[in-house]
Short mmCIF file of C-alpha atoms in Angstrom, two decimals:
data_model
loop_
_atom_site.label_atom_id
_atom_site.label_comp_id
_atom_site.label_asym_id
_atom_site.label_seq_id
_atom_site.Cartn_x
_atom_site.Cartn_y
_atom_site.Cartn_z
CA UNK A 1 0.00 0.00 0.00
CA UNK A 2 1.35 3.63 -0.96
CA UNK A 3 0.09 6.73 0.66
CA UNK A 4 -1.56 7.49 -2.34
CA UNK A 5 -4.50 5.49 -0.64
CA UNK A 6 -5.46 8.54 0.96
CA UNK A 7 -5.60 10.44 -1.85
CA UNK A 8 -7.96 7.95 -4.11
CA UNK A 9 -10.54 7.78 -1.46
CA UNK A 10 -13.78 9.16 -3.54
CA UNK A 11 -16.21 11.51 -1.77
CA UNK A 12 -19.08 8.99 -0.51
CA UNK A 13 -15.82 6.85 0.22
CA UNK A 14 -14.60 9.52 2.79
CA UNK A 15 -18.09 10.26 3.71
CA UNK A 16 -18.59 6.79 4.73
CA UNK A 17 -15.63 6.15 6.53
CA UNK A 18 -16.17 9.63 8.58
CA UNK A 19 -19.82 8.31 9.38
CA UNK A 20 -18.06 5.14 10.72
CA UNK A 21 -15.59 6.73 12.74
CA UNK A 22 -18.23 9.30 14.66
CA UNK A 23 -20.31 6.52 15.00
CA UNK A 24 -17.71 4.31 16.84
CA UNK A 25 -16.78 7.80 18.97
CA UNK A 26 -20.62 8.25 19.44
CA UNK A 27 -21.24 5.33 20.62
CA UNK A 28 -18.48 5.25 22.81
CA UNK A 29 -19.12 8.68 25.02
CA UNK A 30 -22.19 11.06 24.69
CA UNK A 31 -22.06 12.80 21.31
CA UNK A 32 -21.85 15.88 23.43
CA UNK A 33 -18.05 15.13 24.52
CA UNK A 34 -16.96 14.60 21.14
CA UNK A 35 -15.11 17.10 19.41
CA UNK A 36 -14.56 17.33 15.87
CA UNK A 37 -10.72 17.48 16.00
CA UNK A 38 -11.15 13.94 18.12
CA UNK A 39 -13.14 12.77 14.97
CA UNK A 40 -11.03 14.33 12.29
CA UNK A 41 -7.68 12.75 13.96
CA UNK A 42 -9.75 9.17 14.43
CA UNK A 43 -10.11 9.38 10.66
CA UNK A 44 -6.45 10.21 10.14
CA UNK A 45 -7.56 13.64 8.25
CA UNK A 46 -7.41 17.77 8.97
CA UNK A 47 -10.28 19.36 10.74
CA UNK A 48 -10.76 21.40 7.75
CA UNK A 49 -11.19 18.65 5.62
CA UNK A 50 -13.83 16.99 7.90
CA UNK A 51 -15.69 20.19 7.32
CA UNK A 52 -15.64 19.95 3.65
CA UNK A 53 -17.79 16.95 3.81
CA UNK A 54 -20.15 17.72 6.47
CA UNK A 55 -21.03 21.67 7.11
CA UNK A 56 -21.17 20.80 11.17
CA UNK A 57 -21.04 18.14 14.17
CA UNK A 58 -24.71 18.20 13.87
CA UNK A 59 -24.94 16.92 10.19
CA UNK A 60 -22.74 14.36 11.08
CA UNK A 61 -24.30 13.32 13.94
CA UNK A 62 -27.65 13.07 11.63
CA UNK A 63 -25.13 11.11 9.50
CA UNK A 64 -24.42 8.67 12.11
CA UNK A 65 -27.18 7.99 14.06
CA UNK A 66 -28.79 7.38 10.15
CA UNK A 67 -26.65 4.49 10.17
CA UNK A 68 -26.81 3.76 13.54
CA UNK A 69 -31.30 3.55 13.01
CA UNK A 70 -30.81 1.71 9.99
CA UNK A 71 -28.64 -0.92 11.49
CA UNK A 72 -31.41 -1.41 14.46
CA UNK A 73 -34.19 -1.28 12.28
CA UNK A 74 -32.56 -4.37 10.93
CA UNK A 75 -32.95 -6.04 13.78
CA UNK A 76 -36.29 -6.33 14.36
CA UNK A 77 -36.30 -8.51 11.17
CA UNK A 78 -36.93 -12.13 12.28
CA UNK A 79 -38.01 -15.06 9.85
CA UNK A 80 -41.66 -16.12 10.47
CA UNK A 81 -40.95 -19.37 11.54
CA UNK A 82 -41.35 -21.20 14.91
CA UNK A 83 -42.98 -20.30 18.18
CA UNK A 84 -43.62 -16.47 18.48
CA UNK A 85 -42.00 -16.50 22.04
CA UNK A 86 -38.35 -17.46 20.66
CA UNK A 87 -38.63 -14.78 17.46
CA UNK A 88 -39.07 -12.24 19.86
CA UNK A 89 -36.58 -13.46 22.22
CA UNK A 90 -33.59 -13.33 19.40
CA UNK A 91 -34.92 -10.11 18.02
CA UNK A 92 -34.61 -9.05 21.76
CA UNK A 93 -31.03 -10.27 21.86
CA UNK A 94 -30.37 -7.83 18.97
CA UNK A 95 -32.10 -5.25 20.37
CA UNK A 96 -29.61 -5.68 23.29
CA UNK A 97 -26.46 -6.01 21.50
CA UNK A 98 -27.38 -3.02 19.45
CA UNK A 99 -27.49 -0.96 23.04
CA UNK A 100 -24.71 -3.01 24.67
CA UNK A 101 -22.30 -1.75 21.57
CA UNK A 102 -23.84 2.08 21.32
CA UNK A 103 -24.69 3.00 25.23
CA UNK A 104 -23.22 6.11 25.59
CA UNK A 105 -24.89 7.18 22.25
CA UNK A 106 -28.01 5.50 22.72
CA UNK A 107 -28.60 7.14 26.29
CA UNK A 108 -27.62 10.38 24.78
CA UNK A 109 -30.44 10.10 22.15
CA UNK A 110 -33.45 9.11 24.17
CA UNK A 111 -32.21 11.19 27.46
CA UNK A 112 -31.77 14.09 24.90
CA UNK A 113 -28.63 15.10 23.42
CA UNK A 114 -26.85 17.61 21.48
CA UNK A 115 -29.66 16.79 18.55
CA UNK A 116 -32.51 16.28 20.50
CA UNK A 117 -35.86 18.25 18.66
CA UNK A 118 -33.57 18.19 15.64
CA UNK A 119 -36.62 17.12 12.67
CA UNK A 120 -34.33 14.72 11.32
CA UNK A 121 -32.90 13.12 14.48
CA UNK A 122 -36.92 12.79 15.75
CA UNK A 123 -37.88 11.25 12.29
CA UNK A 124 -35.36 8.82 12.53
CA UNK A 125 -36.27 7.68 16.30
CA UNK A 126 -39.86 7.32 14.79
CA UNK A 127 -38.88 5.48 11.84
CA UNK A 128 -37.00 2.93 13.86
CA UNK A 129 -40.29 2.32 16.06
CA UNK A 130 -42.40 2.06 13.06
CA UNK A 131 -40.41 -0.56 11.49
CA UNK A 132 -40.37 -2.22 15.03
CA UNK A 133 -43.92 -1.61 14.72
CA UNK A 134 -44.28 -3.13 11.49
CA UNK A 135 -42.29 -6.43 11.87
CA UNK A 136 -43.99 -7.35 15.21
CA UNK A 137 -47.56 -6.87 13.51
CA UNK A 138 -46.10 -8.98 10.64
CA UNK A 139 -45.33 -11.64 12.88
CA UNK A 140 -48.64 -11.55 14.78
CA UNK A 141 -50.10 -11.42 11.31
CA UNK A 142 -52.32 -8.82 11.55
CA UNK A 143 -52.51 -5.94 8.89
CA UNK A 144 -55.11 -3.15 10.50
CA UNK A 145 -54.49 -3.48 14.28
CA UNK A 146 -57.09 -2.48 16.20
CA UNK A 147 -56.68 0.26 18.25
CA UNK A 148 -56.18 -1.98 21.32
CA UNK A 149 -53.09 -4.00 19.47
CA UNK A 150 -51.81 -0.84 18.26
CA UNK A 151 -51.06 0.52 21.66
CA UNK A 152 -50.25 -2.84 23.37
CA UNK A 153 -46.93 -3.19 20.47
CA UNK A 154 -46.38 0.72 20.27
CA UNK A 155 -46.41 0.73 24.48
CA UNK A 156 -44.57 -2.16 24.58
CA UNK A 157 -41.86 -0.64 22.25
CA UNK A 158 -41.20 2.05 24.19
CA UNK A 159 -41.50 -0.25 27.61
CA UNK A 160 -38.29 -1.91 25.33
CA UNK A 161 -36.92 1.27 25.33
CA UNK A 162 -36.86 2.43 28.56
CA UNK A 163 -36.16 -1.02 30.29
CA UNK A 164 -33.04 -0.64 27.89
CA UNK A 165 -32.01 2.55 29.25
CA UNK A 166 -32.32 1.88 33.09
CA UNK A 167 -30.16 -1.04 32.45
CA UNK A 168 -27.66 1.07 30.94
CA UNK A 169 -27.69 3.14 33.99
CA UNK A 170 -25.70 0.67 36.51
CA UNK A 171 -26.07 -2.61 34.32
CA UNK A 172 -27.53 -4.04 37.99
CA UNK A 173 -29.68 -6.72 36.15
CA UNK A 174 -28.07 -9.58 33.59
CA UNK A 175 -29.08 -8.37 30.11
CA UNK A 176 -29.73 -12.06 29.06
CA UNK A 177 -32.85 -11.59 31.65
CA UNK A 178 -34.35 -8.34 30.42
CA UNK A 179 -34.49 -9.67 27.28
CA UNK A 180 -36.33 -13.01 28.42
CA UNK A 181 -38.34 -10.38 30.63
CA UNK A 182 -39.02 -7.93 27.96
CA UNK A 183 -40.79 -10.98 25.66
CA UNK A 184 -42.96 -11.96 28.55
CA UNK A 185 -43.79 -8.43 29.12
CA UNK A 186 -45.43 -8.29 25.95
CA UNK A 187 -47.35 -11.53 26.73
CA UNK A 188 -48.35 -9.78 30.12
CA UNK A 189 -49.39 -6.26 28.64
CA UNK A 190 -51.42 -8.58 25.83
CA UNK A 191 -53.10 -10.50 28.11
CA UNK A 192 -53.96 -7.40 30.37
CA UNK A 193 -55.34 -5.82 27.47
CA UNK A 194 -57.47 -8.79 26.31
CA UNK A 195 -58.37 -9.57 29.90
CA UNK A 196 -61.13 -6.97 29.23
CA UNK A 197 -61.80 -6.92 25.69
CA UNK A 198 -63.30 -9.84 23.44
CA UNK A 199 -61.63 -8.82 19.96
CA UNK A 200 -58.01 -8.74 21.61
CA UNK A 201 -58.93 -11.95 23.28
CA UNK A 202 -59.52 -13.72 20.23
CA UNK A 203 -56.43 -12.25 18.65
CA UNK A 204 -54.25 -13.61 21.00
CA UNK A 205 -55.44 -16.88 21.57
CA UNK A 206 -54.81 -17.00 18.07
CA UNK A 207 -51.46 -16.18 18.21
CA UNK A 208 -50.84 -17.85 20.97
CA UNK A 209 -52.54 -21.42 20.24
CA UNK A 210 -49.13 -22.95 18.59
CA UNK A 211 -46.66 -21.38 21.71
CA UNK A 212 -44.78 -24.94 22.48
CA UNK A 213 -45.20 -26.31 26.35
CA UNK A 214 -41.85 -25.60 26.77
CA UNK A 215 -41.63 -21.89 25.25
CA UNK A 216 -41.23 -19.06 26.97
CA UNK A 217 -44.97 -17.91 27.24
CA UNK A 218 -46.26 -21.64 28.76
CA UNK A 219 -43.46 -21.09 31.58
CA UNK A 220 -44.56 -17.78 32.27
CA UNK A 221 -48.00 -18.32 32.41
CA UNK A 222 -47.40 -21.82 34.62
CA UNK A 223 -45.10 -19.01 36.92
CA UNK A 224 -47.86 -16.28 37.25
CA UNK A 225 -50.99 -19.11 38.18
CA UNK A 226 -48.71 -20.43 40.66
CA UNK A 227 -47.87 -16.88 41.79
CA UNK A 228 -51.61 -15.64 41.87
CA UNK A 229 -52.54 -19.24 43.93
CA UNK B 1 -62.41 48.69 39.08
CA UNK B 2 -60.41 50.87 37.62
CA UNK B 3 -57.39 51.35 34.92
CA UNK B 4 -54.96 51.85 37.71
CA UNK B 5 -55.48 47.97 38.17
CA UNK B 6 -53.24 46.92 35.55
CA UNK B 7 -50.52 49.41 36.80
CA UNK B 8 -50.89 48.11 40.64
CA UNK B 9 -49.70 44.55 39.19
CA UNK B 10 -46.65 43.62 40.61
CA UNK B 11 -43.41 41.94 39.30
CA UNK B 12 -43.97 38.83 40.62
CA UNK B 13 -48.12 39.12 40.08
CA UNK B 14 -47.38 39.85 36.32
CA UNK B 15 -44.56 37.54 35.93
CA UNK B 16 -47.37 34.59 37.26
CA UNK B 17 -49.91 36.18 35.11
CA UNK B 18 -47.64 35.94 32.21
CA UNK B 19 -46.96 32.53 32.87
CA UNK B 20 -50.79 31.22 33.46
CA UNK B 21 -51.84 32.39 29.63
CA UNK B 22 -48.44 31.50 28.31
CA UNK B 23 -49.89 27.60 30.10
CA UNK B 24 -53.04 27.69 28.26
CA UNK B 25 -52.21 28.58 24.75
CA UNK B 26 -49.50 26.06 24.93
CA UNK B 27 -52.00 23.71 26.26
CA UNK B 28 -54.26 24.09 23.27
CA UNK B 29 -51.60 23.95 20.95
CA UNK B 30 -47.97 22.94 20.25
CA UNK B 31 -45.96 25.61 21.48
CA UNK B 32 -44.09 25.87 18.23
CA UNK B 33 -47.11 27.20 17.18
CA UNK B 34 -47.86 29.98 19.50
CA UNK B 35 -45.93 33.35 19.43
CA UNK B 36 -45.16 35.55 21.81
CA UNK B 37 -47.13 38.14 19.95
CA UNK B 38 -50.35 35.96 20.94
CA UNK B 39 -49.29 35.62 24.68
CA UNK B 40 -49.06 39.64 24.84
CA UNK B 41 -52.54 39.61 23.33
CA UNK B 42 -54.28 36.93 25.91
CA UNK B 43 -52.40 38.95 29.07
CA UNK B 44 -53.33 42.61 27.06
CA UNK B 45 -49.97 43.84 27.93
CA UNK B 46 -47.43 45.18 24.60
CA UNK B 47 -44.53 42.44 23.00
CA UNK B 48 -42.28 44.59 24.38
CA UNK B 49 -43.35 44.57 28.09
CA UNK B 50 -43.67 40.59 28.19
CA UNK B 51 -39.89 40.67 26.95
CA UNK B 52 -39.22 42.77 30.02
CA UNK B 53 -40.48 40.06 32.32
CA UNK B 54 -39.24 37.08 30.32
CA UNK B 55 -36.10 37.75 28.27
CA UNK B 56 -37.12 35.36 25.21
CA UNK B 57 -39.93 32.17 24.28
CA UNK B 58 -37.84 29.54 25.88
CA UNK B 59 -37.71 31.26 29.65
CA UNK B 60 -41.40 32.06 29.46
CA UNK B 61 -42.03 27.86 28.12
CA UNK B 62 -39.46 26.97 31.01
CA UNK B 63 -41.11 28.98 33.47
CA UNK B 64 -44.28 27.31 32.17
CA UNK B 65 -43.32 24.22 32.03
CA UNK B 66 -41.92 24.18 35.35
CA UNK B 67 -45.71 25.14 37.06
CA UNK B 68 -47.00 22.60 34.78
CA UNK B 69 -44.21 19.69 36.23
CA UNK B 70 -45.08 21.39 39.60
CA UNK B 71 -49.14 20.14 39.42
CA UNK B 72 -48.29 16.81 37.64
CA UNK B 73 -45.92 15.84 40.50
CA UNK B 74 -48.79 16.87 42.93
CA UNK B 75 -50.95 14.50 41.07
CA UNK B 76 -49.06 11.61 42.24
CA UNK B 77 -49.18 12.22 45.73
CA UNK B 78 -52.24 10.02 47.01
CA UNK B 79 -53.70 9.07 50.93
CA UNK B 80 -51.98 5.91 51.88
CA UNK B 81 -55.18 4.61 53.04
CA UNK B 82 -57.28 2.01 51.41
CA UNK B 83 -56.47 -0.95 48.96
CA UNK B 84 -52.92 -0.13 46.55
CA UNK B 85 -55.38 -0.71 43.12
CA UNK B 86 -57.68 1.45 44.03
CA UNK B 87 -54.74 4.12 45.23
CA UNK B 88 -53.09 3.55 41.95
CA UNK B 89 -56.67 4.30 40.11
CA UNK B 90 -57.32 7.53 41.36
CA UNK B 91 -53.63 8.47 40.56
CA UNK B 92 -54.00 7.64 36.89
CA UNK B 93 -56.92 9.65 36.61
CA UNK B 94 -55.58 12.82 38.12
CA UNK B 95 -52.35 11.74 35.27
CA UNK B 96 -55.07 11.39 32.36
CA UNK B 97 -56.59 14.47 33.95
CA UNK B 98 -53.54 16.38 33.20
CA UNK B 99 -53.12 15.24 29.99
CA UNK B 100 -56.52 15.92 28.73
CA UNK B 101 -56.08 19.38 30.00
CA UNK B 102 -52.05 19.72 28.73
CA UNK B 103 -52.77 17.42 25.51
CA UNK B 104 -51.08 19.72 22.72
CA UNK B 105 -48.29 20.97 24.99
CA UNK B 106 -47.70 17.28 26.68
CA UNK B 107 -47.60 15.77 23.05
CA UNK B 108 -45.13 18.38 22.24
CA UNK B 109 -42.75 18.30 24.63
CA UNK B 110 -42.38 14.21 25.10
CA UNK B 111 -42.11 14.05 21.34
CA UNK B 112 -39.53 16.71 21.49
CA UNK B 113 -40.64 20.31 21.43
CA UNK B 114 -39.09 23.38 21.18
CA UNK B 115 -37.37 23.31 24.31
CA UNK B 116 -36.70 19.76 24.09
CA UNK B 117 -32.98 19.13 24.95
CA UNK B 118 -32.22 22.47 26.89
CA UNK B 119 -31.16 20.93 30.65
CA UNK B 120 -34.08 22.76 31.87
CA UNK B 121 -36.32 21.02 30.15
CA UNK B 122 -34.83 17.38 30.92
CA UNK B 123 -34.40 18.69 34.42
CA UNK B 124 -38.45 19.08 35.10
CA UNK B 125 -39.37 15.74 32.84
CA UNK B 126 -36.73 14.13 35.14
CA UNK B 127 -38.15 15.83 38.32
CA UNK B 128 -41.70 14.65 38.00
CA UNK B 129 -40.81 10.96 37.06
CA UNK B 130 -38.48 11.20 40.24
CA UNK B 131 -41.37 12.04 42.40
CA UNK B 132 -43.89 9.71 40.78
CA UNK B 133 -41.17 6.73 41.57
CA UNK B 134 -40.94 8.09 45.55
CA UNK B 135 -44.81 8.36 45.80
CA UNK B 136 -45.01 4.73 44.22
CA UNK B 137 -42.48 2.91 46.61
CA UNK B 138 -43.72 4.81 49.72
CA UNK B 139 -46.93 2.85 48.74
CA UNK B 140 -45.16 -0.11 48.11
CA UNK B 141 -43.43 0.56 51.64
CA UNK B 142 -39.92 0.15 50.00
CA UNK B 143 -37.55 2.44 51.02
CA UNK B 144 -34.24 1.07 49.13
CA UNK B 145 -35.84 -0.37 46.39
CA UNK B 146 -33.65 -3.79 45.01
CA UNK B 147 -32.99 -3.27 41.06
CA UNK B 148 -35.63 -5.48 39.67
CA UNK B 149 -38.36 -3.42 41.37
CA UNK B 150 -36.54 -0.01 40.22
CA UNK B 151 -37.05 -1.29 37.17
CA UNK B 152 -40.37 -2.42 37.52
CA UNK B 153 -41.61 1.34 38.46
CA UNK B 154 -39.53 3.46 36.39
CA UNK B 155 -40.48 1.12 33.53
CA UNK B 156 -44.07 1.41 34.52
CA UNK B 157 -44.17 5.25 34.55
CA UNK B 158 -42.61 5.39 31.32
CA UNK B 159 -45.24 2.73 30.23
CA UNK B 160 -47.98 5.63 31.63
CA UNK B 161 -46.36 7.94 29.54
CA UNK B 162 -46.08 6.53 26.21
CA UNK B 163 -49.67 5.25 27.27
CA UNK B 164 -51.09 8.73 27.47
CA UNK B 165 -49.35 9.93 24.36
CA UNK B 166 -50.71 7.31 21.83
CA UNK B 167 -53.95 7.36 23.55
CA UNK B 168 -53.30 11.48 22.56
CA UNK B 169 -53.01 10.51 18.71
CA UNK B 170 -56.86 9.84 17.67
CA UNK B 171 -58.08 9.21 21.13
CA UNK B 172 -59.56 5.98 19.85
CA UNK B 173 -60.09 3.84 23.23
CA UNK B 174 -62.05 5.71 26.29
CA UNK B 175 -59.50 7.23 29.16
CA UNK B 176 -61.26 5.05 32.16
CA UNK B 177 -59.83 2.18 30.36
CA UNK B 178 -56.81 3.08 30.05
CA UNK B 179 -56.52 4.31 33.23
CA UNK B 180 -57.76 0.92 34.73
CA UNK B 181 -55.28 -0.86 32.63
CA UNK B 182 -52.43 1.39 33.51
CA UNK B 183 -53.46 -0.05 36.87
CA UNK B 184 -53.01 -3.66 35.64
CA UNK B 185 -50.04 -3.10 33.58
CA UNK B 186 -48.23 -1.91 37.12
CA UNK B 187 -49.56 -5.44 38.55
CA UNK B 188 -48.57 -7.55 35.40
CA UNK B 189 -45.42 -6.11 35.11
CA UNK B 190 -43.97 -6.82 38.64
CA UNK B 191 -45.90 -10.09 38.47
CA UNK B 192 -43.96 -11.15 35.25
CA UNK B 193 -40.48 -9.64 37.49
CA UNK B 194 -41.78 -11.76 40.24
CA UNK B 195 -42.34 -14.60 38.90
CA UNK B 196 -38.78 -15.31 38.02
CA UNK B 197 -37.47 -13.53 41.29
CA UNK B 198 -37.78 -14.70 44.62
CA UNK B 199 -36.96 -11.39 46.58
CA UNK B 200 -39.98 -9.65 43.91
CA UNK B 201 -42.10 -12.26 44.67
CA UNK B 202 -42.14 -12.50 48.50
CA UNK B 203 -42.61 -8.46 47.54
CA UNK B 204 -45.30 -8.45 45.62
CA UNK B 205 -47.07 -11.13 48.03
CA UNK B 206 -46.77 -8.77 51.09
CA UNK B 207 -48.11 -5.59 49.04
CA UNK B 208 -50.29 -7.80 46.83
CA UNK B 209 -51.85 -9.36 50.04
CA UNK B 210 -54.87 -6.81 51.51
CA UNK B 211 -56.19 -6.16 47.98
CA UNK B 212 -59.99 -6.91 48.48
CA UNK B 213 -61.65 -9.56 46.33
CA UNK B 214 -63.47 -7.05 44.78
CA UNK B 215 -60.42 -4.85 43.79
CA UNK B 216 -58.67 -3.76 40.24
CA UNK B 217 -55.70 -6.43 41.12
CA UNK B 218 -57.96 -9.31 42.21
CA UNK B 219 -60.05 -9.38 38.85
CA UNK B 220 -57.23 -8.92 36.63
CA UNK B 221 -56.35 -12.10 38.32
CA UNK B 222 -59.10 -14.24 37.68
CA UNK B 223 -59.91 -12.80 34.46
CA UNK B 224 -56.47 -13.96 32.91
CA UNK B 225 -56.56 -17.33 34.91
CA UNK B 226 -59.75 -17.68 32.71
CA UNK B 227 -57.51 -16.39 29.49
CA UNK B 228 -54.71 -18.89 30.42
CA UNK B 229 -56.40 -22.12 30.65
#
């Protein structure tokens, strides 16, 4: 390799790798702490230069967290196949990985940071709970929610949220049990809401007919009748 | 009365004044949308002299905001007498209460308003979910709560919020329900901690133990034993 790598890096090239380097430095502290000159010397370029591609710290903070919502929306993809209980246990994993590798951003973000009101960075929180949205309606297989499943999956999305964030604050529970808890959460808030209404009833002894004996909803429910007894 | 009325009002008197309309026009609508030029107008004082009392928008939304955090805390605070369902109950309807009255301005601000981001701001949001935890655990009688029911509460009022603000968008389920299943989601979510904690569920058993057979906690019980088998 010649130092002439440098120089043939092409403009969505250096882009790129500048979006991947505030990212990492993002992710790492809150956004607010990082200075450009940290970012420009990450990426082995001038300050100057790191302004020629984006106008601020704000546009590339946009630029980032773009990524960054991208790459989570991602994981809320799940095949549909097997027990409902286990596809939203791995997505859950994800989920957790995603905020185990960005904390410092991620707390940032929803505790309000530097871009916080922004349009763009509130679209971008939205469009990441919409896709969640979207896959987790997929999976129950329901097109029009009612308004009852709306709330219990957009509720329980932000419930995902902040359980995420409290844990980041100490890390005094084992992630691995959040994310078991977080699934039966949505069972619970489900069955709360059909406990009083006959069309979510029906829906979710639908979906939950084919849960195996030994899946994470049977335990739970075995758990709260012997807790209620 | 006379003119000499408005000239009698005092610093203090006209700074309160200022901030009562200022509270009900962003009430009604976001406050993006409402200019200072309108808030002179409703308090029939000049631009000029509300600029004297507050120096720009944001300090007279702080200053709002901050009486408006003020009465939502208050709403929390509750007898400790009686069953902990039906305690809970009347507190979520003073909280839907509020946000009936606050709807524009609430929607605003938690989906990041204008302010959204200044410490202030964060400061107040912060302040009232801090003294809806303390007003929760001294009903629960925990003092030094253990991590897995810190979670369970701050988890729940964030569960209240999001609650309020997609019941907010359309208004398409009645408030008493939600309200009463606020109420269940607090006792389904520390059931679902406690049933895979032993120190949560010799908690909930002790707190869980005087509600009446007639209560919120007691039919949410039997209605998803029903559901479950």
């Amino acid at each position: 390799m010649t130092t002439g790598v440098r120089r043939r890096m092409g403009v969505d090239e250096r882009r790129q790798q500048l979006i991947g380097v505030a990212l990492e430095l993002f992710s790492q502290r809150s956004p607010d702490d990082v200075s450009i000159d940290e970012i420009a010397s990450a990426a082995g370029i001038s300050r100057p230069l790191v302004y020629h591609y984006f106008p601020g710290k704000l546009s590339l903070y946009e630029a980032a967290l773009k990524r960054a919502s991208e790459d989570l929306a991602a994981r809320f993809v799940e095949p549909h196949e097997g027990p409902l209980g286990t596809r939203l246990l791995r997505v859950m994993r994800r989920f957790f990985d995603f905020v185990d590798e960005h904390g410092p951003g991620f707390s940032a973000l929803m505790r309000g940071g530097p871009a916080v009101g922004s349009s763009t960075t509130n679209a971008l929180i939205d469009s990441v709970r919409q896709a969640a949205r979207d896959q987790i309606l997929a999976h129950l297989g329901v097109q029009e929610p009612p308004a009852r499943l709306e709330l219990v999956v957009r509720s329980w999305i932000s419930l995902a949220e902040s359980t995420a964030l409290i844990w980041l604050d100490g890390r005094r529970i084992p992630r691995a049990e959040l994310e078991k808890q977080l699934v039966h959460d949505f069972a619970a808030l489900a069955a709360v809401s059909a406990a009083y209404d006959e069309e979510m009833g029906a829906l979710i002894r639908t979906v939950f007919k084919d849960e195996p004996a030994d899946g994470p909803f049977a335990d739970l429910v075995g758990r709260l009748v012997a807790l209620a007894s």
